[in-house]
Amino acid sequence: MDEAEEFDLVVIGAGAAGLAASATAALAGLRVVLLEASDRVGGTCAISAGCAWLPNTVLSREDDPDAARRYLDHVVGNESRAEMREAFLARAPEMVAELQNAGAIDLAPFAHHPDYHTDLPGAVTRGRALGAQPFDGRKLGSAFRLVKPPLPEFTIMGGMMVDRTDIGHLLRTTRSLASFRHAAGLMLRHGRDRLTGPRGRRLVMGNALVGRLLAFLIDHGVEIRTGCRVDRIVVSDGRATGVAIGKQQIAAHCGIVVCTGGFSHHARLRQDLFPDPLAEQSVVPDTNTGGGLDLLLGAGGQLERGYSNAAFWAPASARTRPDGSKAVFPHLLLDRAKPGIIAVDASGRRFVDESTSYHRFVEGMYRAGAIPCHLVCNAAFIRQYGLGVIRPMTRRLGPWVAEGYLAEGRDIKAIATAIGADPAVLADSFARNDRYAAEGRDPEFNRGSTAYSRNLGDPDHIGPNPCLGPMGEGPYYAVRLHPADIGTAMGIVTDTEARVLDAAGAPIPGLYAAGADMASVMGGSYPGPGITIGPALTFGHVAARHAATSKET
């Protein structure tokens, strides 16, 4: 055995939790090594919207911790341990204050981004959803190559990232001088970036959060090793003391934080824990194979199995890209809730509130046995709002039909036949929708009845409900949706300091879990935007802070 290297803290996994743990440890003066199995850093966070659900922080002082507690109690209930939710509510503000002040993160509350259950006590419409501010990737120099790029479907013009603000300006370029200037600035900047690189270096959303944290780690001397897969955690006399990588060992004097992104691509755990029919699609990077869970289980940790959902869900459409790779596109907020589209089961009947959260939409699919289901609309809808990977203002839909992404029909009977539905049932669904659109009320599923759902509708829609509109004239189009996980909820059981608990419920000294490798404080529910990233940042910070105390003593 080669002589072991020595660090104070070993962090396994370079997603949001691992980056936050490394930044916190560096601020505490620890010698840190960050080990990432893939060749890029950022994990699922890098391809996400970069939103973090963090109540009662210095960035949103108008929030009320009692209201946030009341809200989580109503949404999550007994699914997760109350002490874990209390720890999150107490420590999230500490994490934001420390890392924001140090420059490791730059978050700001969205002007309007509601919790997902605005009809429940304690819900708010702004203040808890914090978004990553744009980051100039040029500041990373050669390390820019380490940042995992976003999904191609979330970029335009060959790699230009855009956030919600940018999309609004781009859609208004012909109607607003300010929007025209904003869009022109984006395109000029992107053009300059493409002269010297494969994609734009103005980072937004999850890429911005990851890029800024990475720059902070580099500036503070954290050693970052990619393409480094840990074989096992070394446990001596009941304490985690280091990790083994082949014949090499790395000693960890203060602790080991494991945060490799959950088990989305762990074949056995996916088969064991996911519901029937098994969700075949995943939005999570295929490098999230559950290796961290295997390490933690091998060291004596225990897997939470009591949640109603093993994963967090989104309906997704899939296609094969021109380069042969597979695209799994999550239908989060751009199409389902807009007026003039309905979701139907195999018979052609509506089965769910199209404007509900993506997690609850998939719960509705399982409840109704609507797997797969279809979103149905007309060409005018796609031109205005887009549909899945098809962007707004797209007029030529033939290629999408030819490749099989879209089904097409000149009238209701033809589109019903194309998707295998009963024409009479689909015609009835169309008629009911049109009647509800005129009345502004959906008595079947209450579409557009909450502040959350109305936020996803079209504020410029002429009608009493921004989520309800007539189906309009044909031709009609449909895209097939399947359940897809956007991250796993069941992880390793920990205490409030993120220490891994053994079979007897006692903490294993020196061993921590965070991010999706830790059992989610949200249980199997989805209270609001960013409820994976917010706790990941928080408990990565908590783990590193606790590990640092062992050096102090």
XYZ file of C-alpha atoms in Angstrom:
553
model
C 0.000 0.000 0.000
C 1.334 3.411 -0.979
C 1.803 6.003 1.764
C -1.428 7.873 2.403
C -1.920 11.509 1.495
C -3.312 13.623 4.306
C -6.069 16.247 4.308
C -8.340 17.638 6.966
C -11.504 17.052 4.940
C -12.225 14.757 2.025
C -15.320 15.682 0.010
C -16.681 13.101 -2.434
C -18.879 14.568 -5.166
C -18.716 18.032 -6.730
C -22.389 18.979 -6.983
C -24.026 21.744 -4.960
C -23.500 19.997 -1.614
C -19.867 19.084 -2.277
C -18.985 22.556 -3.523
C -20.666 24.179 -0.503
C -18.957 21.793 1.928
C -15.583 22.496 0.336
C -16.122 26.273 0.423
C -17.198 26.184 4.068
C -14.238 24.023 5.059
C -11.832 26.318 3.220
C -13.265 29.311 5.110
C -12.676 27.389 8.348
C -9.010 26.935 7.444
C -9.138 23.222 6.634
C -7.018 21.523 3.995
C -9.603 20.147 1.573
C -9.557 17.754 -1.348
C -12.662 17.496 -3.534
C -12.981 14.215 -5.447
C -15.321 13.952 -8.442
C -15.815 10.710 -10.393
C -16.771 12.423 -13.667
C -14.613 14.813 -15.685
C -16.722 17.897 -14.816
C -17.992 19.555 -11.665
C -21.538 20.655 -10.912
C -23.582 17.471 -11.148
C -27.333 17.915 -11.435
C -27.050 21.480 -10.118
C -25.105 22.538 -13.216
C -27.952 21.566 -15.563
C -30.694 22.917 -13.291
C -32.369 26.313 -13.027
C -30.039 27.101 -10.124
C -32.913 27.984 -7.794
C -32.497 27.283 -4.071
C -35.428 27.145 -1.627
C -34.063 28.876 1.472
C -36.547 30.430 3.908
C -35.893 33.349 6.260
C -32.468 34.407 4.991
C -30.795 37.813 5.103
C -31.871 38.179 1.469
C -35.583 38.014 2.298
C -36.112 39.391 5.773
C -39.862 39.691 5.307
C -40.162 35.892 5.550
C -41.373 34.393 8.811
C -39.659 31.262 10.181
C -42.872 30.199 11.904
C -44.724 30.463 8.596
C -42.078 28.365 6.835
C -42.305 25.767 9.609
C -46.093 25.723 9.371
C -45.893 25.343 5.614
C -43.472 22.413 5.756
C -45.534 20.736 8.453
C -48.586 20.864 6.170
C -46.785 19.742 2.993
C -44.258 17.247 4.356
C -46.106 16.087 7.469
C -44.582 13.006 9.063
C -42.609 11.927 6.005
C -39.349 13.377 7.302
C -38.191 13.795 10.889
C -39.265 17.102 12.415
C -35.806 17.707 13.894
C -34.265 17.546 10.425
C -36.671 20.185 9.117
C -35.933 22.331 12.170
C -32.201 22.003 11.515
C -32.712 23.079 7.915
C -34.782 26.117 8.889
C -32.201 27.138 11.489
C -29.027 26.514 9.487
C -30.068 27.666 6.001
C -29.923 31.370 7.016
C -26.474 30.809 8.565
C -25.210 29.188 5.367
C -26.495 31.983 3.142
C -25.078 34.697 5.405
C -21.620 33.121 5.530
C -21.187 32.006 1.926
C -22.865 35.084 0.421
C -20.710 37.416 2.518
C -17.575 35.507 1.532
C -18.443 35.683 -2.183
C -18.782 31.921 -2.624
C -22.387 32.334 -3.764
C -24.453 35.212 -5.143
C -28.160 34.581 -4.670
C -31.137 36.933 -4.885
C -34.868 36.390 -4.340
C -37.051 36.225 -7.416
C -39.537 39.069 -7.658
C -42.356 36.520 -7.879
C -41.758 32.780 -7.487
C -44.458 31.122 -5.359
C -44.244 28.055 -3.189
C -45.874 25.108 -4.934
C -48.835 24.788 -2.547
C -50.010 28.371 -2.201
C -53.371 27.179 -0.918
C -51.770 25.858 2.302
C -51.008 27.813 5.502
C -47.580 29.430 5.617
C -47.075 29.544 1.842
C -45.576 32.646 0.240
C -45.360 33.948 -3.314
C -41.829 35.384 -3.045
C -38.751 35.423 -0.843
C -37.921 31.744 -0.362
C -36.890 30.954 -3.932
C -33.397 32.386 -4.402
C -31.828 32.452 -7.861
C -28.162 32.353 -8.784
C -27.046 35.632 -10.330
C -25.158 35.572 -13.662
C -21.448 34.789 -13.438
C -18.716 35.620 -15.937
C -17.130 32.275 -16.763
C -14.079 34.064 -18.165
C -12.975 34.570 -14.560
C -12.294 30.840 -14.363
C -9.642 30.933 -17.075
C -8.666 27.414 -18.114
C -10.773 25.959 -15.281
C -13.904 26.922 -17.239
C -13.616 23.538 -18.952
C -14.409 21.893 -15.602
C -17.948 23.305 -15.451
C -20.516 20.791 -16.640
C -22.375 22.440 -19.552
C -26.149 22.892 -19.478
C -28.543 20.706 -21.423
C -28.366 21.755 -25.107
C -32.162 22.125 -25.085
C -31.801 24.905 -22.484
C -29.491 26.964 -24.710
C -29.918 28.872 -27.973
C -27.625 29.926 -30.809
C -25.181 27.102 -30.241
C -24.530 27.259 -26.514
C -25.892 30.602 -25.282
C -27.474 30.212 -21.856
C -30.599 32.222 -21.072
C -32.546 32.576 -17.836
C -36.167 33.545 -17.180
C -35.394 37.258 -17.513
C -33.570 36.735 -20.809
C -36.413 34.640 -22.243
C -38.896 37.397 -21.443
C -36.763 39.975 -23.258
C -36.177 37.686 -26.245
C -39.917 37.166 -26.682
C -40.498 40.943 -26.584
C -37.683 42.103 -28.853
C -40.073 43.444 -31.501
C -42.312 45.190 -28.959
C -39.895 46.821 -26.517
C -36.767 48.900 -27.092
C -35.392 47.823 -23.695
C -35.909 44.176 -24.608
C -34.284 44.698 -28.010
C -31.222 46.207 -26.336
C -31.060 43.390 -23.784
C -31.301 40.729 -26.495
C -28.742 42.498 -28.682
C -26.304 42.645 -25.773
C -26.698 38.937 -25.117
C -26.046 38.055 -28.740
C -23.015 40.316 -29.090
C -21.483 38.889 -25.924
C -22.189 35.349 -27.075
C -20.657 36.044 -30.490
C -17.419 37.205 -28.856
C -17.339 34.132 -26.620
C -17.806 31.763 -29.551
C -14.769 33.218 -31.334
C -12.584 31.652 -28.624
C -14.590 28.747 -27.249
C -17.277 26.103 -27.847
C -20.008 27.870 -25.870
C -20.976 31.111 -24.197
C -19.219 32.031 -20.968
C -21.968 34.173 -19.529
C -23.232 31.635 -17.001
C -26.754 31.736 -15.611
C -28.971 29.443 -13.521
C -27.225 26.325 -12.175
C -24.093 26.949 -14.225
C -23.706 30.345 -12.530
C -23.998 28.843 -9.039
C -21.463 26.147 -9.878
C -19.060 28.492 -11.687
C -18.923 30.979 -8.815
C -18.385 28.256 -6.206
C -15.666 26.684 -8.340
C -13.855 30.022 -8.669
C -14.040 30.452 -4.891
C -12.543 27.007 -4.274
C -9.688 27.661 -6.675
C -8.963 31.022 -5.056
C -8.931 29.394 -1.590
C -6.594 26.534 -2.400
C -9.031 23.616 -2.455
C -7.533 20.705 -4.379
C -10.000 19.513 -7.025
C -9.553 16.115 -8.661
C -11.888 15.006 -11.424
C -12.050 11.506 -12.892
C -11.382 10.198 -9.381
C -13.631 7.354 -8.227
C -13.408 6.290 -4.569
C -13.429 2.532 -3.967
C -14.218 2.483 -0.256
C -14.339 4.479 2.942
C -11.708 3.403 5.458
C -13.179 2.821 8.923
C -10.823 2.274 11.860
C -12.090 1.570 15.385
C -15.559 2.703 14.368
C -14.399 6.019 12.895
C -14.188 7.010 9.220
C -10.533 7.937 8.775
C -10.013 8.153 5.043
C -10.775 6.809 1.591
C -9.160 4.241 -0.669
C -8.668 4.781 -4.407
C -7.095 1.683 -5.807
C -3.896 1.150 -3.808
C -3.786 4.788 -2.751
C -5.262 6.048 0.514
C -6.199 9.585 1.471
C -6.392 10.215 5.199
C -9.086 12.569 6.486
C -8.243 14.002 9.901
C -11.545 15.844 10.401
C -14.003 13.940 8.288
C -15.401 12.726 4.991
C -18.445 14.305 3.334
C -20.197 12.103 0.754
C -22.498 13.866 -1.713
C -22.415 12.131 -5.083
C -25.947 12.915 -6.269
C -28.137 9.996 -5.253
C -29.096 6.773 -7.033
C -30.877 7.944 -10.193
C -28.764 5.593 -12.333
C -28.196 2.828 -9.777
C -29.920 -0.073 -11.507
C -30.702 -2.136 -8.396
C -31.915 0.692 -6.150
C -33.971 2.188 -8.963
C -35.629 -1.175 -9.512
C -36.177 -1.739 -5.781
C -37.457 1.701 -4.780
C -39.236 3.241 -7.773
C -42.962 2.543 -8.306
C -44.500 0.393 -11.032
C -44.434 0.917 -13.912
C -40.752 1.706 -13.522
C -39.830 5.192 -14.732
C -37.350 4.621 -17.540
C -36.356 8.270 -17.972
C -34.113 10.441 -15.814
C -33.092 14.072 -16.191
C -30.157 13.502 -13.833
C -26.652 13.092 -15.359
C -25.863 9.460 -16.063
C -22.765 9.772 -13.873
C -25.042 9.737 -10.796
C -24.836 5.978 -10.384
C -25.320 5.770 -6.618
C -21.654 5.170 -5.890
C -21.809 7.390 -2.834
C -24.694 5.397 -1.370
C -22.752 2.185 -1.894
C -19.788 3.715 -0.060
C -21.954 4.882 2.830
C -23.834 1.593 3.120
C -20.502 -0.240 3.097
C -19.316 1.951 5.976
C -22.369 1.133 8.092
C -24.924 3.740 7.010
C -28.643 3.016 6.645
C -30.920 3.858 3.704
C -34.235 5.647 4.352
C -37.046 3.616 2.785
C -40.176 5.140 4.297
C -41.008 8.027 1.966
C -44.078 8.102 -0.267
C -41.821 8.898 -3.235
C -38.323 7.541 -3.700
C -37.619 10.386 -6.121
C -38.688 13.855 -7.173
C -40.572 13.775 -10.447
C -41.202 15.688 -13.646
C -43.050 14.677 -16.816
C -40.559 14.416 -19.645
C -40.459 13.958 -23.387
C -37.535 12.268 -25.103
C -35.823 12.365 -28.466
C -32.556 11.356 -30.086
C -30.318 14.323 -30.883
C -28.572 14.591 -34.266
C -25.318 13.410 -32.643
C -27.031 10.217 -31.479
C -27.252 11.144 -27.800
C -30.542 10.978 -25.927
C -32.334 14.132 -24.788
C -34.735 13.867 -21.865
C -36.595 17.163 -21.577
C -38.459 17.969 -18.340
C -41.740 19.827 -18.879
C -41.375 22.083 -15.862
C -43.134 25.383 -16.557
C -43.035 26.591 -20.171
C -45.926 24.712 -21.758
C -48.249 22.598 -19.540
C -49.931 25.492 -17.706
C -50.435 27.782 -20.680
C -53.926 28.335 -22.146
C -54.848 26.110 -25.095
C -53.219 22.781 -24.154
C -54.500 19.720 -22.322
C -52.940 16.540 -20.932
C -54.816 13.320 -21.748
C -54.495 9.646 -20.875
C -54.535 6.739 -23.330
C -58.282 7.093 -23.876
C -58.079 10.831 -24.591
C -59.485 11.948 -21.228
C -57.982 14.661 -19.022
C -56.739 13.265 -15.714
C -54.814 16.044 -13.925
C -54.479 19.779 -13.361
C -52.016 20.717 -16.111
C -50.883 23.753 -14.114
C -49.878 21.852 -11.002
C -46.223 21.369 -10.049
C -44.177 18.916 -12.110
C -43.847 16.590 -9.113
C -47.602 16.472 -8.500
C -48.251 16.099 -12.243
C -46.324 12.814 -12.244
C -48.051 11.724 -9.050
C -51.263 12.311 -11.006
C -49.949 10.159 -13.872
C -49.324 7.265 -11.493
C -52.642 7.745 -9.701
C -54.612 7.675 -12.970
C -52.518 5.018 -14.671
C -51.782 7.587 -17.396
C -48.320 6.343 -18.340
C -47.512 7.511 -20.903
C -49.776 10.495 -21.451
C -49.889 13.188 -24.129
C -49.951 16.964 -24.217
C -52.235 18.071 -27.055
C -52.402 21.550 -28.625
C -52.495 23.229 -32.040
C -49.841 24.881 -34.208
C -50.738 28.374 -32.989
C -50.004 27.283 -29.398
C -46.538 26.035 -30.363
C -45.739 29.247 -32.221
C -46.650 31.265 -29.139
C -45.340 29.136 -26.268
C -43.272 26.294 -27.712
C -43.764 22.646 -26.767
C -41.073 20.638 -25.003
C -37.807 21.002 -26.927
C -39.570 22.972 -29.674
C -39.073 26.672 -29.069
C -41.644 29.457 -29.471
C -41.985 31.007 -32.937
C -41.301 27.652 -34.613
C -43.419 27.388 -37.759
C -42.004 24.340 -39.519
C -43.232 21.381 -37.494
C -42.861 18.782 -40.229
C -39.322 17.773 -39.209
C -40.471 17.169 -35.618
C -43.286 14.964 -36.895
C -40.936 13.118 -39.227
C -38.501 12.253 -36.432
C -41.350 11.039 -34.213
C -41.166 13.688 -31.475
C -44.592 15.066 -32.429
C -47.797 13.346 -33.497
C -49.919 15.322 -35.975
C -53.578 15.354 -36.993
C -55.560 17.779 -39.146
C -58.595 17.478 -36.872
C -59.625 15.936 -33.539
C -60.295 12.517 -35.038
C -56.943 12.442 -36.807
C -54.899 13.486 -33.755
C -56.810 10.983 -31.615
C -55.923 8.244 -34.082
C -52.289 9.387 -34.142
C -51.932 9.010 -30.357
C -54.113 5.904 -30.055
C -56.990 7.642 -28.222
C -60.744 7.351 -28.639
C -61.852 10.219 -30.951
C -65.149 10.657 -29.086
C -63.420 10.857 -25.703
C -60.831 13.330 -26.978
C -63.537 15.439 -28.615
C -65.351 15.561 -25.277
C -62.111 16.648 -23.542
C -61.712 19.442 -26.101
C -65.315 20.585 -25.611
C -65.060 20.568 -21.823
C -61.813 22.544 -21.941
C -63.323 25.162 -24.234
C -66.324 25.524 -21.933
C -64.109 25.879 -18.865
C -61.944 28.441 -20.695
C -64.996 30.597 -21.407
C -66.162 30.332 -17.802
C -62.665 30.780 -16.328
C -63.107 27.810 -13.992
C -62.127 24.141 -14.231
C -64.560 22.189 -12.006
C -62.786 18.878 -12.712
C -59.198 19.662 -11.706
C -59.188 23.336 -10.595
C -56.635 24.364 -13.201
C -55.432 27.911 -12.649
C -57.079 28.205 -9.227
C -53.984 28.951 -7.103
C -51.402 31.716 -7.081
C -48.760 29.158 -8.041
C -50.608 27.827 -11.078
C -51.702 31.265 -12.265
C -48.062 32.351 -12.123
C -47.296 29.688 -14.746
C -50.111 30.794 -17.039
C -50.018 33.617 -19.561
C -50.603 37.017 -17.919
C -51.382 38.505 -21.348
C -54.043 35.922 -22.153
C -57.429 37.435 -22.959
C -59.756 35.494 -20.690
C -60.753 35.111 -17.059
C -58.135 32.427 -16.285
C -54.491 32.701 -17.484
C -54.185 28.900 -17.593
C -57.337 28.154 -19.590
C -57.849 28.846 -23.278
C -59.748 27.264 -26.191
C -58.061 24.507 -28.168
C -58.512 26.477 -31.401
C -58.365 25.278 -34.993
C -56.338 22.344 -36.291
C -53.954 20.975 -37.258
C -53.287 19.548 -33.804
C -50.075 18.188 -32.338
C -49.216 15.969 -29.405
C -46.044 15.080 -27.512
C -45.699 11.923 -25.428
C -44.769 12.298 -21.747
C -43.271 9.725 -19.389
C -42.414 10.010 -15.681
C -38.793 11.045 -15.149
C -36.882 11.556 -11.959
C -35.079 14.856 -11.433
C -33.306 13.569 -8.323
C -33.789 10.986 -5.588
C -35.414 11.617 -2.203
C -34.526 8.467 -0.292
C -30.938 8.644 0.910
C -28.792 7.836 3.908
C -30.221 8.595 7.351
C -28.292 11.318 9.182
C -28.590 13.431 12.306
C -29.023 17.199 12.356
C -25.258 17.707 11.898
C -25.347 15.607 8.704
C -23.503 12.770 10.455
C -24.293 9.327 9.046
C -26.217 7.122 11.479
C -25.562 3.404 11.890
C -28.100 0.622 12.414
C -28.418 1.529 16.101
C -29.102 5.180 15.270
C -25.698 6.352 16.501
C -23.499 8.703 14.437
C -20.460 7.211 12.739
C -17.622 9.569 13.764
C -16.017 11.400 10.868
C -18.642 10.414 8.272
C -21.177 12.820 6.764
C -23.735 12.750 3.949
C -25.328 15.684 2.131
C -27.191 16.468 -1.072
C -29.125 13.612 -2.659
C -27.001 11.039 -0.801
C -28.740 12.243 2.386
C -32.389 11.383 3.065
C -34.258 14.492 1.985
C -35.664 16.751 4.709
C -38.657 17.132 2.364
C -39.510 13.431 2.492
C -41.126 12.449 -0.781
C -42.916 15.776 -1.222
C -41.998 18.872 -3.240
C -42.889 22.107 -1.386
C -41.307 24.651 -3.707
C -38.718 25.585 -6.321
C -35.180 24.571 -5.387
C -35.989 22.157 -2.549
C -33.092 19.928 -3.627
C -30.435 22.633 -4.031
C -31.392 24.602 -0.901
C -30.914 21.678 1.520
C -27.853 20.486 -0.440
C -26.071 23.805 0.086
C -27.241 23.942 3.696
C -26.229 20.487 4.843
C -22.969 20.577 2.881
C -22.225 23.679 4.972
C -23.457 22.012 8.175
C -21.272 18.932 7.609
C -18.127 20.964 6.981
C -18.781 23.218 9.991
C -19.177 20.202 12.273
C -16.099 18.482 10.858
C -14.075 21.642 11.492
C -14.859 21.405 15.220
C -12.770 18.237 15.471
C -9.712 20.207 14.385
C -10.469 22.973 16.849
C -10.552 20.479 19.720
